[in-house]
PDB file of C-alpha atoms in Angstrom:
ATOM      1  CA  MET A   5      14.640  87.233  14.271  1.00  0.00           C
ATOM      2  CA  GLU A   6      15.225  84.158  11.389  1.00  0.00           C
ATOM      3  CA  PRO A   7      12.810  83.043   9.454  1.00  0.00           C
ATOM      4  CA  ILE A   8      11.701  79.810  10.433  1.00  0.00           C
ATOM      5  CA  ARG A   9      11.713  77.132   7.906  1.00  0.00           C
ATOM      6  CA  LYS A  10       9.966  73.768   7.983  1.00  0.00           C
ATOM      7  CA  GLU A  11      11.767  71.476  10.462  1.00  0.00           C
ATOM      8  CA  GLN A  12      11.238  73.444  12.855  1.00  0.00           C
ATOM      9  CA  THR A  13       8.778  73.822  15.678  1.00  0.00           C
ATOM     10  CA  LEU A  14       7.452  76.813  18.547  1.00  0.00           C
ATOM     11  CA  ASN A  15       6.913  76.135  21.596  1.00  0.00           C
ATOM     12  CA  GLN A  16       3.220  76.111  22.500  1.00  0.00           C
ATOM     13  CA  ASN A  17       1.921  76.759  18.594  1.00  0.00           C
ATOM     14  CA  GLN A  18       3.053  80.338  18.499  1.00  0.00           C
ATOM     15  CA  ILE A  19       3.757  81.452  14.706  1.00  0.00           C
ATOM     16  CA  PRO A  20       6.637  84.960  15.494  1.00  0.00           C
ATOM     17  CA  ILE A  21       6.085  87.640  12.826  1.00  0.00           C
ATOM     18  CA  GLN A  22       7.916  89.082  11.669  1.00  0.00           C
ATOM     19  CA  PRO A  23       8.765  92.769  13.146  1.00  0.00           C
ATOM     20  CA  SER A  24       8.686  94.453   8.896  1.00  0.00           C
ATOM     21  CA  ASP A  25       4.658  91.981   9.138  1.00  0.00           C
ATOM     22  CA  LEU A  26       2.848  92.590  11.491  1.00  0.00           C
ATOM     23  CA  ILE A  27       3.269  94.218  14.927  1.00  0.00           C
ATOM     24  CA  ALA A  28       6.519  95.053  16.140  1.00  0.00           C
ATOM     25  CA  ASN A  29       6.880  91.543  18.673  1.00  0.00           C
ATOM     26  CA  HIS A  30       3.829  90.778  18.507  1.00  0.00           C
ATOM     27  CA  TYR A  31       2.804  86.517  17.857  1.00  0.00           C
ATOM     28  CA  LEU A  32      -0.379  84.970  16.790  1.00  0.00           C
ATOM     29  CA  SER A  33      -1.251  82.490  18.544  1.00  0.00           C
ATOM     30  CA  PHE A  34      -2.979  79.347  16.935  1.00  0.00           C
ATOM     31  CA  HIS A  35      -5.153  77.282  19.387  1.00  0.00           C
ATOM     32  CA  PRO A  36      -5.475  73.979  17.638  1.00  0.00           C
ATOM     33  CA  ASN A  37      -6.642  72.234  20.145  1.00  0.00           C
ATOM     34  CA  ASP A  38     -10.244  74.083  20.283  1.00  0.00           C
ATOM     35  CA  GLN A  39     -13.597  72.634  18.221  1.00  0.00           C
ATOM     36  CA  ILE A  40     -13.073  75.346  15.504  1.00  0.00           C
ATOM     37  CA  SER A  41     -11.727  74.391  11.384  1.00  0.00           C
ATOM     38  CA  VAL A  42      -8.151  75.080  11.276  1.00  0.00           C
ATOM     39  CA  PRO A  43      -6.295  74.400   7.687  1.00  0.00           C
ATOM     40  CA  SER A  44      -3.706  71.688   8.019  1.00  0.00           C
ATOM     41  CA  SER A  45      -1.324  74.782   6.233  1.00  0.00           C
ATOM     42  CA  LEU A  46      -1.815  78.602   5.752  1.00  0.00           C
ATOM     43  CA  ASN A  47      -1.542  80.352   2.880  1.00  0.00           C
ATOM     44  CA  ILE A  48       0.415  83.627   4.402  1.00  0.00           C
ATOM     45  CA  VAL A  49       0.449  87.179   1.899  1.00  0.00           C
ATOM     46  CA  HIS A  50       2.015  89.752   3.248  1.00  0.00           C
ATOM     47  CA  LEU A  51       1.559  93.365   1.155  1.00  0.00           C
ATOM     48  CA  ASN A  52       3.317  96.791   2.123  1.00  0.00           C
ATOM     49  CA  ILE A  53       0.071  98.490   0.185  1.00  0.00           C
ATOM     50  CA  ARG A  54       0.879 102.719   1.000  1.00  0.00           C
ATOM     51  CA  SER A  55      -2.683 103.439   1.683  1.00  0.00           C
ATOM     52  CA  LEU A  56      -5.386 101.014   2.695  1.00  0.00           C
ATOM     53  CA  ARG A  57      -7.295 103.701   3.061  1.00  0.00           C
ATOM     54  CA  ASN A  58      -7.712 104.441  -0.437  1.00  0.00           C
ATOM     55  CA  ILE A  59     -10.462 102.369  -2.252  1.00  0.00           C
ATOM     56  CA  VAL A  60      -8.908 101.160  -5.359  1.00  0.00           C
ATOM     57  CA  HIS A  61      -6.012  99.947  -2.760  1.00  0.00           C
ATOM     58  CA  LEU A  62      -8.835  98.034  -0.886  1.00  0.00           C
ATOM     59  CA  THR A  63     -10.942  96.596  -4.079  1.00  0.00           C
ATOM     60  CA  GLU A  64      -7.313  94.839  -5.482  1.00  0.00           C
ATOM     61  CA  VAL A  65      -6.961  93.681  -1.699  1.00  0.00           C
ATOM     62  CA  LYS A  66     -11.062  91.525  -1.093  1.00  0.00           C
ATOM     63  CA  GLU A  67      -9.988  90.775  -4.899  1.00  0.00           C
ATOM     64  CA  LEU A  68      -6.806  89.429  -4.058  1.00  0.00           C
ATOM     65  CA  VAL A  69      -8.180  87.861  -0.785  1.00  0.00           C
ATOM     66  CA  LYS A  70     -10.929  86.424  -2.719  1.00  0.00           C
ATOM     67  CA  LEU A  71      -9.273  85.107  -5.752  1.00  0.00           C
ATOM     68  CA  ASN A  72      -6.285  82.849  -3.488  1.00  0.00           C
ATOM     69  CA  ASN A  73      -8.208  81.346  -0.539  1.00  0.00           C
ATOM     70  CA  ILE A  74      -5.913  83.535   1.760  1.00  0.00           C
ATOM     71  CA  ASP A  75      -5.687  81.949   5.409  1.00  0.00           C
ATOM     72  CA  VAL A  76      -3.828  85.262   7.194  1.00  0.00           C
ATOM     73  CA  LEU A  77      -2.784  88.421   4.757  1.00  0.00           C
ATOM     74  CA  THR A  78      -0.912  91.270   6.994  1.00  0.00           C
ATOM     75  CA  ILE A  79      -0.443  94.997   6.111  1.00  0.00           C
ATOM     76  CA  SER A  80       1.756  97.087   6.396  1.00  0.00           C
ATOM     77  CA  GLU A  81       1.787 100.667   5.680  1.00  0.00           C
ATOM     78  CA  SER A  82      -2.561 100.652   6.716  1.00  0.00           C
ATOM     79  CA  TRP A  83      -2.359 104.048   6.971  1.00  0.00           C
ATOM     80  CA  LEU A  84      -5.689 104.435   9.211  1.00  0.00           C
ATOM     81  CA  ASN A  85      -6.728 106.715  11.889  1.00  0.00           C
ATOM     82  CA  SER A  86      -8.923 106.600  14.936  1.00  0.00           C
ATOM     83  CA  SER A  87     -11.542 108.190  11.434  1.00  0.00           C
ATOM     84  CA  VAL A  88     -11.507 104.264   9.873  1.00  0.00           C
ATOM     85  CA  THR A  89     -13.592 102.272  11.600  1.00  0.00           C
ATOM     86  CA  ASN A  90     -12.959  98.476  10.764  1.00  0.00           C
ATOM     87  CA  ARG A  91     -16.619  98.035   9.282  1.00  0.00           C
ATOM     88  CA  GLU A  92     -14.959 100.541   6.238  1.00  0.00           C
ATOM     89  CA  ILE A  93     -11.753  97.747   5.588  1.00  0.00           C
ATOM     90  CA  ALA A  94     -13.610  94.558   6.377  1.00  0.00           C
ATOM     91  CA  ILE A  95     -13.721  92.039   4.220  1.00  0.00           C
ATOM     92  CA  ASP A  96     -16.123  89.249   4.499  1.00  0.00           C
ATOM     93  CA  TYR A  97     -14.919  86.264   6.112  1.00  0.00           C
ATOM     94  CA  TYR A  98     -12.251  88.012   8.149  1.00  0.00           C
ATOM     95  CA  LYS A  99     -11.569  89.154  11.783  1.00  0.00           C
ATOM     96  CA  ILE A 100      -9.472  92.490  12.026  1.00  0.00           C
ATOM     97  CA  HIS A 101      -6.828  92.480  14.204  1.00  0.00           C
ATOM     98  CA  ARG A 102      -4.459  96.446  13.375  1.00  0.00           C
ATOM     99  CA  LEU A 103      -2.486  99.121  15.628  1.00  0.00           C
ATOM    100  CA  ASP A 104      -2.471 102.868  14.060  1.00  0.00           C
ATOM    101  CA  ARG A 105       0.441 105.055  14.205  1.00  0.00           C
ATOM    102  CA  LEU A 106      -0.823 107.380  16.316  1.00  0.00           C
ATOM    103  CA  HIS A 107       0.653 111.212  16.453  1.00  0.00           C
ATOM    104  CA  LYS A 108       2.154 111.386  12.551  1.00  0.00           C
ATOM    105  CA  LYS A 109       0.852 110.650   9.626  1.00  0.00           C
ATOM    106  CA  GLY A 110       1.135 107.634   7.567  1.00  0.00           C
ATOM    107  CA  GLY A 111       2.641 103.939   9.256  1.00  0.00           C
ATOM    108  CA  GLY A 112       0.285 101.379  10.686  1.00  0.00           C
ATOM    109  CA  VAL A 113      -0.147  97.515  10.067  1.00  0.00           C
ATOM    110  CA  CYS A 114      -3.292  95.459  10.087  1.00  0.00           C
ATOM    111  CA  ALA A 115      -4.274  91.539   9.949  1.00  0.00           C
ATOM    112  CA  TYR A 116      -6.690  89.503   8.670  1.00  0.00           C
ATOM    113  CA  ILE A 117      -7.324  86.103   9.880  1.00  0.00           C
ATOM    114  CA  LYS A 118     -10.130  83.578   8.640  1.00  0.00           C
ATOM    115  CA  LYS A 119     -13.035  83.839  11.296  1.00  0.00           C
ATOM    116  CA  ASN A 120     -12.429  80.010  11.238  1.00  0.00           C
ATOM    117  CA  ILE A 121      -9.251  80.311  12.428  1.00  0.00           C
ATOM    118  CA  LYS A 122      -8.347  81.099  16.323  1.00  0.00           C
ATOM    119  CA  ALA A 123      -6.395  83.149  16.543  1.00  0.00           C
ATOM    120  CA  THR A 124      -5.629  85.758  19.314  1.00  0.00           C
ATOM    121  CA  VAL A 125      -2.650  89.115  19.943  1.00  0.00           C
ATOM    122  CA  LEU A 126      -0.553  88.713  22.759  1.00  0.00           C
ATOM    123  CA  LYS A 127      -0.208  92.395  23.783  1.00  0.00           C
ATOM    124  CA  ASP A 128       2.513  91.130  26.474  1.00  0.00           C
ATOM    125  CA  LEU A 129       4.742  91.772  23.951  1.00  0.00           C
ATOM    126  CA  SER A 130       4.165  95.191  22.678  1.00  0.00           C
ATOM    127  CA  LYS A 131       5.363  97.015  25.241  1.00  0.00           C
TER     128      LYS A 131
END
């Protein structure tokens, strides 16, 4: 998939997320007609974190988000599994969407999206 240029538009306000950025072949669908506050531009950041379970990494991520007014933060190599709850890795004012690697150590991806931005993970595209 080639990168989106400023002059390009997509049908139904969908923003493609590169497979390395989020869940392979997923799209986040933003809904501009809903009565919510949506920024005119999005500040999107991607990190290959190599363990969000590491408290130092998690603290640094929270500080990064706070200082840079990030709207969408995608993380690869989250290293999360079912033993880690969303509450443990929560960031104030953000929703988290995650896909943990099953049956192997490491891997996994997640996205933190500001709560004032309505986004839907289209799971039918992940098959």
